[in-house]
mmCIF file of C-alpha atoms in Angstrom:
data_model
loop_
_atom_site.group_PDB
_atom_site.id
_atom_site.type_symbol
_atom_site.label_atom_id
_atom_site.label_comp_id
_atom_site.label_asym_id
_atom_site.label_seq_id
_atom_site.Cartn_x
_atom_site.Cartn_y
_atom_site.Cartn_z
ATOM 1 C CA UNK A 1 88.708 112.012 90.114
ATOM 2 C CA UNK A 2 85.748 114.402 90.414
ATOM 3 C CA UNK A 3 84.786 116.719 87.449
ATOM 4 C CA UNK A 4 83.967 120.357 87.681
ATOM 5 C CA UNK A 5 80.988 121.241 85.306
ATOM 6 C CA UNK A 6 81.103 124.470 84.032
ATOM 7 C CA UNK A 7 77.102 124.526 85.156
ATOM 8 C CA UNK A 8 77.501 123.792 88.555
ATOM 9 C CA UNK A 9 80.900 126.080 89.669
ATOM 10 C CA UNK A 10 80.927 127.367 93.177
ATOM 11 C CA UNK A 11 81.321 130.690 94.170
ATOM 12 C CA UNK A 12 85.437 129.672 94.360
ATOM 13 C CA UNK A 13 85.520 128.087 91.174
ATOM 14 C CA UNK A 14 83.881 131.148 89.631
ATOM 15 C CA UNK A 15 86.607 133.625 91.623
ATOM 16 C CA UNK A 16 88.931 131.326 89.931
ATOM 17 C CA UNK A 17 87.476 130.937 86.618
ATOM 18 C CA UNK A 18 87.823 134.703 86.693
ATOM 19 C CA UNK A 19 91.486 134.559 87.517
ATOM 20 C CA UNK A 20 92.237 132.430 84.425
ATOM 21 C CA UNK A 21 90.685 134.700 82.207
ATOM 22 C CA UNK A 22 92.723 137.615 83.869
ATOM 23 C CA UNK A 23 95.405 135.783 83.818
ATOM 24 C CA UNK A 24 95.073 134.854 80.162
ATOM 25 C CA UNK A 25 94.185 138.520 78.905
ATOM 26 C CA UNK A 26 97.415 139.783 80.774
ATOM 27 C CA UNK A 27 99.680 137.028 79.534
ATOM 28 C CA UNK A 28 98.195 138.043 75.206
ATOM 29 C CA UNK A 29 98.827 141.624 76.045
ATOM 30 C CA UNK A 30 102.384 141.177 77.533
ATOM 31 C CA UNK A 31 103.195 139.161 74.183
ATOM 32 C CA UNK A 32 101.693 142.251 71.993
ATOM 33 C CA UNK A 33 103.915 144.443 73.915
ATOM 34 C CA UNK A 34 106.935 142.063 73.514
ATOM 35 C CA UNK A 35 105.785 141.897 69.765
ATOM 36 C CA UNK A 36 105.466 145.540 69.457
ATOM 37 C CA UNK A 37 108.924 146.049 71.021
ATOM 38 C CA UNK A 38 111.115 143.997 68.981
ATOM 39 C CA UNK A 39 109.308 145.264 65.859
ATOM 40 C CA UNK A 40 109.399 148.940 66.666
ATOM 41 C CA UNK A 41 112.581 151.094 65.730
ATOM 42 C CA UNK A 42 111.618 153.915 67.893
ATOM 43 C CA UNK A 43 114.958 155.956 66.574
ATOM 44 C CA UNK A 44 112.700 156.144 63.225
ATOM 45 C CA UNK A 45 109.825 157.683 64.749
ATOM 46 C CA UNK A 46 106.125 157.101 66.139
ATOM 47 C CA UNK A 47 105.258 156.124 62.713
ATOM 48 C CA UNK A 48 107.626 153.179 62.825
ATOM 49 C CA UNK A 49 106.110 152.270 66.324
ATOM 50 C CA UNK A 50 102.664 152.312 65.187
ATOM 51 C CA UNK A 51 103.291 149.711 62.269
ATOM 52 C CA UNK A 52 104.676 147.828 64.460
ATOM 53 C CA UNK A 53 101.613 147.648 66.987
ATOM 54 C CA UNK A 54 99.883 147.243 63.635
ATOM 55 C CA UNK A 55 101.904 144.117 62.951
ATOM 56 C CA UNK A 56 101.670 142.910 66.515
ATOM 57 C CA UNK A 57 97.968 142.853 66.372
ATOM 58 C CA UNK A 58 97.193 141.364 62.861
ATOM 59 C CA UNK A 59 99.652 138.353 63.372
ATOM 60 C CA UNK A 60 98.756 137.699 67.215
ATOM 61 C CA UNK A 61 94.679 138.151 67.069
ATOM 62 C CA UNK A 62 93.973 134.649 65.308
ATOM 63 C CA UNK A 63 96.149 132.798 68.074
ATOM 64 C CA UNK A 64 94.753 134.984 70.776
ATOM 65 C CA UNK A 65 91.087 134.295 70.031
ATOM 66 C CA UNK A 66 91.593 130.678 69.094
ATOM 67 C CA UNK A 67 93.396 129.866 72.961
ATOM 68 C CA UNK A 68 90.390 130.772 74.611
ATOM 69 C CA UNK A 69 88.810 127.858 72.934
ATOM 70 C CA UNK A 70 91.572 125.846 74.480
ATOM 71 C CA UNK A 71 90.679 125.955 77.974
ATOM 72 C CA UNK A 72 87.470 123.881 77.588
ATOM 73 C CA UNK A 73 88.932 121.271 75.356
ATOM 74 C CA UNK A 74 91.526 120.806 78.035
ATOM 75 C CA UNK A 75 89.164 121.079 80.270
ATOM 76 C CA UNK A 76 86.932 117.883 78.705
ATOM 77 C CA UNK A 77 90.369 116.056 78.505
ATOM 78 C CA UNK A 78 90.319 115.999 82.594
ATOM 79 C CA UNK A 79 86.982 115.183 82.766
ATOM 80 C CA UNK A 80 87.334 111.495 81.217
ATOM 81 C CA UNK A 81 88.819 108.995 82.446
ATOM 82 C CA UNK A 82 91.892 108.600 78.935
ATOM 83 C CA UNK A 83 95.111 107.136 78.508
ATOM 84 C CA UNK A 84 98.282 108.823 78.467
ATOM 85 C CA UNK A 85 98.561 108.179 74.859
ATOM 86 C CA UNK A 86 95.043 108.883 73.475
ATOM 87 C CA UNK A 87 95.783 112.212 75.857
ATOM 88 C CA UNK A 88 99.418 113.080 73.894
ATOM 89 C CA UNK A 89 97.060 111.870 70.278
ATOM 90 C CA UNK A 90 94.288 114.153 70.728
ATOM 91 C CA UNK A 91 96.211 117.093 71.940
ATOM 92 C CA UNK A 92 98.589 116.976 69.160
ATOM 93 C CA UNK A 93 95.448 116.337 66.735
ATOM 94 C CA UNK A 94 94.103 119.824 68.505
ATOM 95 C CA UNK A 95 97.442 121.597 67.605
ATOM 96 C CA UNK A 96 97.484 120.752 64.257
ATOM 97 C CA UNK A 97 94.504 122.270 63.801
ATOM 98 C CA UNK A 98 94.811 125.080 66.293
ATOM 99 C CA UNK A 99 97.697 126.167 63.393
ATOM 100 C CA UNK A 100 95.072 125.342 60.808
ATOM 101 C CA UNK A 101 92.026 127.551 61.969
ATOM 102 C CA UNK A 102 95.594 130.172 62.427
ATOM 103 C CA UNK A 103 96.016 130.115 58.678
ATOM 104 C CA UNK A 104 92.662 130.592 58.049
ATOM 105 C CA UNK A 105 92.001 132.914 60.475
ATOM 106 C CA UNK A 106 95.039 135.297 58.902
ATOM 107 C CA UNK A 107 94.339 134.416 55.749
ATOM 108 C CA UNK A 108 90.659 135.920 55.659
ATOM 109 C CA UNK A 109 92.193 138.794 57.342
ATOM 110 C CA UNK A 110 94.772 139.268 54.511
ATOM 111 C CA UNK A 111 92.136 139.026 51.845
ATOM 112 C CA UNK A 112 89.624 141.637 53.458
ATOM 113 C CA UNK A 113 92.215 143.987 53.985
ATOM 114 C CA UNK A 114 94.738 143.595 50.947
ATOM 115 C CA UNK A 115 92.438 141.285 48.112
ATOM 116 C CA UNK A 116 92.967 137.789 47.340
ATOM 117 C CA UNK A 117 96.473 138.202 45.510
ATOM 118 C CA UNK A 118 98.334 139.451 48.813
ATOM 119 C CA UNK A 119 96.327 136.860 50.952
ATOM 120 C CA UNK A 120 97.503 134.027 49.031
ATOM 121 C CA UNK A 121 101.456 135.176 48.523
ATOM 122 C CA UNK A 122 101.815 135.961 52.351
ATOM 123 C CA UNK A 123 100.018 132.538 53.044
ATOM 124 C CA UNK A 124 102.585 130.367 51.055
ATOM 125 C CA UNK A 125 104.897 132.233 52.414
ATOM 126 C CA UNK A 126 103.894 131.604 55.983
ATOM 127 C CA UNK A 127 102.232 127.971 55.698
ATOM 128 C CA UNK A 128 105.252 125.719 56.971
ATOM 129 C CA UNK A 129 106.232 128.318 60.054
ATOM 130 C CA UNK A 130 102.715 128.977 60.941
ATOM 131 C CA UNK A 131 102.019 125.145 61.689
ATOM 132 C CA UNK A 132 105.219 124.644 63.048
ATOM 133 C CA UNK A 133 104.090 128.189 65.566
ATOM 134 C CA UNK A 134 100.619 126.792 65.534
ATOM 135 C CA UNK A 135 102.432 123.897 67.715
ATOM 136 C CA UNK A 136 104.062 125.247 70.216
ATOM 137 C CA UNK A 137 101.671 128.421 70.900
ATOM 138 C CA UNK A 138 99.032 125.627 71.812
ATOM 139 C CA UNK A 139 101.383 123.494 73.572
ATOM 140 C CA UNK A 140 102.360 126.985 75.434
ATOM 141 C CA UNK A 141 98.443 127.626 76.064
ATOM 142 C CA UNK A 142 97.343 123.815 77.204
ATOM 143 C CA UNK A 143 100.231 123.636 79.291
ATOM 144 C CA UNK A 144 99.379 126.909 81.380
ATOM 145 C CA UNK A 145 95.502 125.512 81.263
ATOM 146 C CA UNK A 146 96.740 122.008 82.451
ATOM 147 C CA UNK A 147 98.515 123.183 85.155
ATOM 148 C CA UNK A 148 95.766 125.353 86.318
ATOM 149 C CA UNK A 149 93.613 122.970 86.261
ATOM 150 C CA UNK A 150 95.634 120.240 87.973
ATOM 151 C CA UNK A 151 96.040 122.740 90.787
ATOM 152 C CA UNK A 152 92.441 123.738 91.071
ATOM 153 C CA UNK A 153 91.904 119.829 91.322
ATOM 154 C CA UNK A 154 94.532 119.284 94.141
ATOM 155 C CA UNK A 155 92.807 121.933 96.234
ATOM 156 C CA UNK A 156 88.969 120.681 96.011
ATOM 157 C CA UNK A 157 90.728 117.170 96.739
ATOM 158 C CA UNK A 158 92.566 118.643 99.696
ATOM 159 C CA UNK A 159 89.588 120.267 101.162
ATOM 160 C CA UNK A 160 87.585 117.129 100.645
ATOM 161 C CA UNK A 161 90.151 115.275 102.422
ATOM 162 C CA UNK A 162 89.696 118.329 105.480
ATOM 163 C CA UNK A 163 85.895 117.803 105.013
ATOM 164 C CA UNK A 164 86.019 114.244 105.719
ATOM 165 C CA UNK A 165 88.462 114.291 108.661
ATOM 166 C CA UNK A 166 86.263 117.162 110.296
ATOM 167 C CA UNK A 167 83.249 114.772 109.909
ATOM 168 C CA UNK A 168 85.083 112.062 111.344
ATOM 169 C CA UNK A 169 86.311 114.012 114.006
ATOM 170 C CA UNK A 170 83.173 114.992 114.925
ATOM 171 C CA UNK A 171 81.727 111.541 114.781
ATOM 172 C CA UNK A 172 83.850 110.398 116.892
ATOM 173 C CA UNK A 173 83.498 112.847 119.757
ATOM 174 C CA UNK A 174 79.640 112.502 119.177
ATOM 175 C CA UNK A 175 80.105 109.201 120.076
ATOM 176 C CA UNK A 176 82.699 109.132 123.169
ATOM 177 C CA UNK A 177 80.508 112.672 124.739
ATOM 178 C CA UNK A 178 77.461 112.679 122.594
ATOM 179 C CA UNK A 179 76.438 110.551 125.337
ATOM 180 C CA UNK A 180 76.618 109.523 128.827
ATOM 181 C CA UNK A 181 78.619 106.599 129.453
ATOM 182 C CA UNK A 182 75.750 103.993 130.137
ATOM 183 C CA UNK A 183 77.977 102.781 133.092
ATOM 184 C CA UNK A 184 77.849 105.809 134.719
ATOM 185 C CA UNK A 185 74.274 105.858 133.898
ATOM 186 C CA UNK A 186 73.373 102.542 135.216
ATOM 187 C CA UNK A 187 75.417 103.465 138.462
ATOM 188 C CA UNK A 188 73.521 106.769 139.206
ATOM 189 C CA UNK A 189 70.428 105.407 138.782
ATOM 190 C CA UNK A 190 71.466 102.471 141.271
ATOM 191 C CA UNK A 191 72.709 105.085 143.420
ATOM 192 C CA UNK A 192 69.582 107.680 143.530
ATOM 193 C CA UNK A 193 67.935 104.439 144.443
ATOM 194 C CA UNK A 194 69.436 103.615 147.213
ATOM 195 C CA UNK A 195 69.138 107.627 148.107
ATOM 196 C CA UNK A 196 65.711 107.413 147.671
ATOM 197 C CA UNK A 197 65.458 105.342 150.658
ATOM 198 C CA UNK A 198 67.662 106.764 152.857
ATOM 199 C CA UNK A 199 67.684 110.517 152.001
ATOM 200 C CA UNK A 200 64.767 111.698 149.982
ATOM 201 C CA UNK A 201 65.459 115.158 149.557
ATOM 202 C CA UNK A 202 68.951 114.331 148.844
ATOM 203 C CA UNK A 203 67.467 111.634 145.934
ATOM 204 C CA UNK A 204 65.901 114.808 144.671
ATOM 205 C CA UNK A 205 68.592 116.992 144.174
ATOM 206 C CA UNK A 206 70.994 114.788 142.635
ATOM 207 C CA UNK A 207 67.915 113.807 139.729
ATOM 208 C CA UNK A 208 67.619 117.471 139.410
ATOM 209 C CA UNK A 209 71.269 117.169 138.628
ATOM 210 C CA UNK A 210 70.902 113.991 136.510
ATOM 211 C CA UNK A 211 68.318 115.687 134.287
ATOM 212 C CA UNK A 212 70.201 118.999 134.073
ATOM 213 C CA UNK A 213 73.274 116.881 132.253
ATOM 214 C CA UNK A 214 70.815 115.292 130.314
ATOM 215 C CA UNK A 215 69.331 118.222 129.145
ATOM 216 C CA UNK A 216 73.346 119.448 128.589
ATOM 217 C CA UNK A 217 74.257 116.738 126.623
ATOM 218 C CA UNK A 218 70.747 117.064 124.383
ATOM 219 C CA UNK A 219 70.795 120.730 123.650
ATOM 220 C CA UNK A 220 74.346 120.553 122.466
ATOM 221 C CA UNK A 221 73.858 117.886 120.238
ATOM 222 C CA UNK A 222 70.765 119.932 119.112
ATOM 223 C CA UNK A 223 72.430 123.346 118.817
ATOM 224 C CA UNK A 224 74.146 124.329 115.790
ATOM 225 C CA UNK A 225 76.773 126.873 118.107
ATOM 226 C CA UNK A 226 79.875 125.380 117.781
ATOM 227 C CA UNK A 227 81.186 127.292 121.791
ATOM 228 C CA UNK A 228 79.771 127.198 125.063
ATOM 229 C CA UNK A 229 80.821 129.209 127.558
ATOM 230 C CA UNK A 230 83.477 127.153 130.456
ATOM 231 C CA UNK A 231 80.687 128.233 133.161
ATOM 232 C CA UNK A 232 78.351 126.086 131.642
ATOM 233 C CA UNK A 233 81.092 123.121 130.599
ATOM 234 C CA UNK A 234 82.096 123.713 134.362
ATOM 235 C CA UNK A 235 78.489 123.352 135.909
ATOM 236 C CA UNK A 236 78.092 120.528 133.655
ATOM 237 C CA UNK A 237 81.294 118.787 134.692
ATOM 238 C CA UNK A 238 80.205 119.703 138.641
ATOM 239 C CA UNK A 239 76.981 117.909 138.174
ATOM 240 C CA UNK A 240 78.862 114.731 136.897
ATOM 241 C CA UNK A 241 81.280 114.596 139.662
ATOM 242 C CA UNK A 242 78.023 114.997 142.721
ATOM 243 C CA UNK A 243 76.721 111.746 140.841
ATOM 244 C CA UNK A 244 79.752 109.984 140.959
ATOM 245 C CA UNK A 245 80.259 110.987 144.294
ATOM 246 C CA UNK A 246 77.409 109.680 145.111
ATOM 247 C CA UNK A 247 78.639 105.972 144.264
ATOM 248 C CA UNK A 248 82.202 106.657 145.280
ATOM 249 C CA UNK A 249 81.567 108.775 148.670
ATOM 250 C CA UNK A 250 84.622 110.184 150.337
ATOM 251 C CA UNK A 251 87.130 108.229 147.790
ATOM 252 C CA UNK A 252 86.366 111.232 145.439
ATOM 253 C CA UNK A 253 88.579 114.221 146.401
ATOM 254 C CA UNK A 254 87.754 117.290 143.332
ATOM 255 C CA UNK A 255 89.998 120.506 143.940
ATOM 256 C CA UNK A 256 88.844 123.526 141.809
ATOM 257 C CA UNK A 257 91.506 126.106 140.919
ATOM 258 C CA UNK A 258 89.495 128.636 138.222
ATOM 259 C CA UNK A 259 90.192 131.896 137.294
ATOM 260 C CA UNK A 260 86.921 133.785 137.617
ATOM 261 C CA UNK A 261 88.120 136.021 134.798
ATOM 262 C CA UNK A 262 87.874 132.249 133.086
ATOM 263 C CA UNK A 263 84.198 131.619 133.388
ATOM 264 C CA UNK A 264 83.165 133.291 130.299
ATOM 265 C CA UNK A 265 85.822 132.090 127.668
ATOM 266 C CA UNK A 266 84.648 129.967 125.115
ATOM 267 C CA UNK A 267 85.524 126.160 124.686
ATOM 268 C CA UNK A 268 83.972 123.687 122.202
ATOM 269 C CA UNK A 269 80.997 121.793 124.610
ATOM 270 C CA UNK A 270 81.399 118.434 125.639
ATOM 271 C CA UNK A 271 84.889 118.757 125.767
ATOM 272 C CA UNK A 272 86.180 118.599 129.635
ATOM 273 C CA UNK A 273 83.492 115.715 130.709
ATOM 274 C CA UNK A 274 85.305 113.255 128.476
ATOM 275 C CA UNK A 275 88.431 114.158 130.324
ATOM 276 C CA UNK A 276 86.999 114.447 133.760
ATOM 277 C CA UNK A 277 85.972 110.825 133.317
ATOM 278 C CA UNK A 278 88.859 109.162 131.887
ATOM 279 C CA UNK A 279 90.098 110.526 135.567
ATOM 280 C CA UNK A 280 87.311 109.144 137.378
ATOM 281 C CA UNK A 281 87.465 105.919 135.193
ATOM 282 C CA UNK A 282 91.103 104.920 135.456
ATOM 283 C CA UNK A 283 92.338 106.901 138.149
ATOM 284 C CA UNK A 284 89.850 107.186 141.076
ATOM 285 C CA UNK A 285 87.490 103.968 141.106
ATOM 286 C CA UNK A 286 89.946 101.120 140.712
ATOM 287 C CA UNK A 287 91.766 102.247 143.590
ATOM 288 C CA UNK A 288 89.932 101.431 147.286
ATOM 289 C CA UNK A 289 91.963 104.376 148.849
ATOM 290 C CA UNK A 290 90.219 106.261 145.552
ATOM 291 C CA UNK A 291 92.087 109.555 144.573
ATOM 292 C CA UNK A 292 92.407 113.445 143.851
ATOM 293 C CA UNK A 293 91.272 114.759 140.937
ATOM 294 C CA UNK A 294 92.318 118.928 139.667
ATOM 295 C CA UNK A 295 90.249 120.936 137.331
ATOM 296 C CA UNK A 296 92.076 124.265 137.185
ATOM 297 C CA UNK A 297 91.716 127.529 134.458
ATOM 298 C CA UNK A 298 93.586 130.089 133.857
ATOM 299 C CA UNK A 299 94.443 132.940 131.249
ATOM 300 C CA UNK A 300 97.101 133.479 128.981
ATOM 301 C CA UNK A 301 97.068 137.108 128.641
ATOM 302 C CA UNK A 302 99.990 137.433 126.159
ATOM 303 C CA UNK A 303 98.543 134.689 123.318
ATOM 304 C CA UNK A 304 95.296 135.497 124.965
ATOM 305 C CA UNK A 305 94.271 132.141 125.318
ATOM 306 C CA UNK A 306 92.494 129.860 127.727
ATOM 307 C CA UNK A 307 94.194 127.398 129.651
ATOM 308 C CA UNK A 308 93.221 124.387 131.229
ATOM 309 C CA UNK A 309 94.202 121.120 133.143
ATOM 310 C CA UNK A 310 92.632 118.125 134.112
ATOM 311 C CA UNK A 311 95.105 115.710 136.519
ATOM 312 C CA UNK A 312 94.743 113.106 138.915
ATOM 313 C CA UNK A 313 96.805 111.188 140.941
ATOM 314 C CA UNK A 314 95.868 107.969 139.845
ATOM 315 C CA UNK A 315 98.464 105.228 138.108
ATOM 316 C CA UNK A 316 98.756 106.837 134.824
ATOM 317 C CA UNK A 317 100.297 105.158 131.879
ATOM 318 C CA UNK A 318 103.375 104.468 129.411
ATOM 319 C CA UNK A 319 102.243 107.739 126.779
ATOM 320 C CA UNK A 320 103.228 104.964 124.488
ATOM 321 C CA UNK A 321 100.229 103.019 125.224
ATOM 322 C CA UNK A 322 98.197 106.249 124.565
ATOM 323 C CA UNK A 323 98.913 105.525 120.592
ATOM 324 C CA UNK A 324 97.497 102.216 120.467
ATOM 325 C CA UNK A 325 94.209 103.251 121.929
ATOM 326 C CA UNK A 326 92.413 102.819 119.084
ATOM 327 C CA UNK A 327 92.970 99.350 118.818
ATOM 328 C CA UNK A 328 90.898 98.865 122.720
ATOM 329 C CA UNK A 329 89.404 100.788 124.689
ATOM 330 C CA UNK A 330 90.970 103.535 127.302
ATOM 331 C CA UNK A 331 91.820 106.831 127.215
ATOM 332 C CA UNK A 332 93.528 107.441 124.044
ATOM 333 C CA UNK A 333 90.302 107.453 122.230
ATOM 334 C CA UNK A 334 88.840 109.996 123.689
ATOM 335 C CA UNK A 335 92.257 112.351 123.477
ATOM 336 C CA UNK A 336 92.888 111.395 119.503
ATOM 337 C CA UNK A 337 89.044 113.034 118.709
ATOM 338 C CA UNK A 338 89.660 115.844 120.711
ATOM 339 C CA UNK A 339 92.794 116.508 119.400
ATOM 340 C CA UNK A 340 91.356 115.985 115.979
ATOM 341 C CA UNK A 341 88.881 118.545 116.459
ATOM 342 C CA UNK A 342 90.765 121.281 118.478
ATOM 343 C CA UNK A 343 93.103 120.847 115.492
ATOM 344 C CA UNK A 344 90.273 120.919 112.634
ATOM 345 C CA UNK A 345 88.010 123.812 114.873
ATOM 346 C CA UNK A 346 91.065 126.177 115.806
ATOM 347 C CA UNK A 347 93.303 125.509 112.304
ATOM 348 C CA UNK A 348 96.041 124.178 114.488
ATOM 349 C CA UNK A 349 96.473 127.154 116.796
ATOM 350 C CA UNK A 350 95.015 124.612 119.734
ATOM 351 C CA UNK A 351 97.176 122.508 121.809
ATOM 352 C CA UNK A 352 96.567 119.142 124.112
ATOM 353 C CA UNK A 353 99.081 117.759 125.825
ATOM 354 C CA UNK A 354 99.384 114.680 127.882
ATOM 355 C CA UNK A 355 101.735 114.580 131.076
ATOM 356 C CA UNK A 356 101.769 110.622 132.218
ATOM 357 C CA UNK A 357 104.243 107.789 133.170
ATOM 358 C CA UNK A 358 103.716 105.243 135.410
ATOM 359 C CA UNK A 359 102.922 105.883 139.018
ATOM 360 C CA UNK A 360 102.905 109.197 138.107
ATOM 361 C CA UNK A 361 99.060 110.300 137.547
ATOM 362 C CA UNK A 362 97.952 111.580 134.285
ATOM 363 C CA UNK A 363 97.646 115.454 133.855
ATOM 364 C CA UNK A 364 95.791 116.936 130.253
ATOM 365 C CA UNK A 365 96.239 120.220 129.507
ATOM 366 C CA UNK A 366 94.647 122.191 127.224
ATOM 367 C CA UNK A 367 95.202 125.711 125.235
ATOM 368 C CA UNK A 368 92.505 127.319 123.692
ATOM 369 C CA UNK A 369 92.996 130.885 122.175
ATOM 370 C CA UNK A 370 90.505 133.030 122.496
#
């Protein structure tokens, strides 16, 4: 388990070191007031009341100061690696001596404010129950810092955990759209070469294309911005369908159905490509008759969100077979990261869902809020 040292807190750990302590100070002066109350005999007057705050505070200070010295040594508890038993040992070690330092603590009090004489009749008096008080107070006071502790713990674990699946996430989509599919790249370039021959001005303006995905796909791997507007993931996914086009002629049929008011909503980058593909992949080029793929937008006014779809009318798929992409490759490994990070990036308020079955084609569609 990791260990929080007290020189290295964050900015959150130091908020909630700072809790604690409030929380500490409020729960010794709501057991003065308690004290206070049950002492006080308020039908006898304000002098009766003010002995009794008197009382509260010489019996309570000693345990009050010595608890703050509690958190740490629970604290240093955490931070090595013990048994249950040498935990229980030390701790009840610590409270007999937490009711020790008590004793002493009240007795010097007694003796600088009443002489020796007093000091030593109230502490005979008081030696058995102050131990046995000395007990449970600390037990009270390492409990509370236990638990806070524990819970502190179970949050930097639980945002570790977060960390790590938003890195993975990430990794993953860097690797399925951090980069061109090197079959599609070995096709275009077989393609512009054959262009080259027969239509040279037509060659040219599909490697103007070529380099303006390239130059996509390398400034958003460069750029720290996490959004790019769906203009530029459109033109992007436009110059990826004219090069595949350009190996699979007239057996590519594209329909466009955006909402102009669309154009300027934001959407993660890289994100419709992957899913244009998997269309183009699995179902347009396997087929000789090839096949119709829709890229449509529009707006959700009332959740204001952004909604989009990506569907073909290729041979789709059991969803079943969706799960176990991860064990081979097809489409399901592409959907998991971008579900993973639509999840991790929008805290769960963004939605994919998959619309398949055999012979059906295979529809994505995508909610974004905005």
């Amino acid at each position: 388990m990791p260990a929080f040292p007290a020189n290295s807190l964050s900015a959150a750990d130091a908020t909630s070191e700072r809790r604690v302590w409030l929380a500490y100070g409020g729960a010794c002066l709501v057991a003065w007031l308690l004290y206070v109350l049950a002492g006080a005999e308020l039908q006898r007057g304000m002098w009766r009341l003010w002995e009794a705050a008197y009382q509260a505070t010489l019996s309570l200070w000693p345990p009050m100061v010595l608890g703050v010295a509690v958190y740490p040594w629970v604290r240093a508890l955490q931070q090595r690696a013990l048994s249950t038993a040498a935990v229980v040992a030390l701790h009840a070690a610590a409270a007999l001596l937490f009711g020790a330092l008590w004793q002493v603590c009240e007795f010097t009090s007694m003796r600088m404010l009443f002489g020796p004489d007093h000091a030593a009749a109230v502490l005979e008096q008081t030696l058995l129950w102050r131990f046995v008080w000395g007990f449970f107070v600390y037990a009270a006071i390492a409990t509370d810092f236990t638990a806070v502790l524990q819970a502190r713990r179970a949050r930097a674990a639980a945002l570790s955990a977060a960390q790590a699946e938003s890195a993975l996430a990430r990794a993953e989509l860097a690797a399925i759209s951090g980069k061109l599919n090197p079959h599609f790249l070995f096709n275009t370039l077989n393609s512009l070469i054959a262009l080259t021959r027969k239509d040279p001005h037509a060659a040219e303006a599909a490697l103007l294309r070529f380099a303006g995905m390239l130059r996509y796909v390398l400034d958003s791997k460069r750029s720290a911005a996490d959004r790019v507007t769906l203009a530029d993931e459109i033109e992007f996914v436009r110059d990826y369908l004219a090069l595949e086009s350009l190996r699979l002629g007239s057996r590519l049929h594209v329909q466009w159905q955006l909402d102009p008011a669309t154009l300027q909503a934001e959407v993660p980058p890289l994100s419709l490509q992957p899913l244009v593909e998997n269309s183009v992949v699995h179902g347009v080029a396997p087929r000789p008759q090839g096949g119709r793929i829709s890229i449509r937008s529009g707006r959700d006014a009332s959740q204001h969100a952004l909604e989009l779809s990506i569907e073909d009318d290729g041979p789709g798929c059991d969803p079943a077979a969706l799960d176990e992409a991860g064990a081979r490759p097809g489409r399901g490994i592409g959907l998991s990261a971008l579900k993973r990070r639509f999840a991790l990036d929008y805290e769960g308020r963004a939605r994919l869902q998959v619309r398949t079955s055999p012979g059906t084609g295979f529809r994505v569609d995508l909610w974004i809020p905005q």
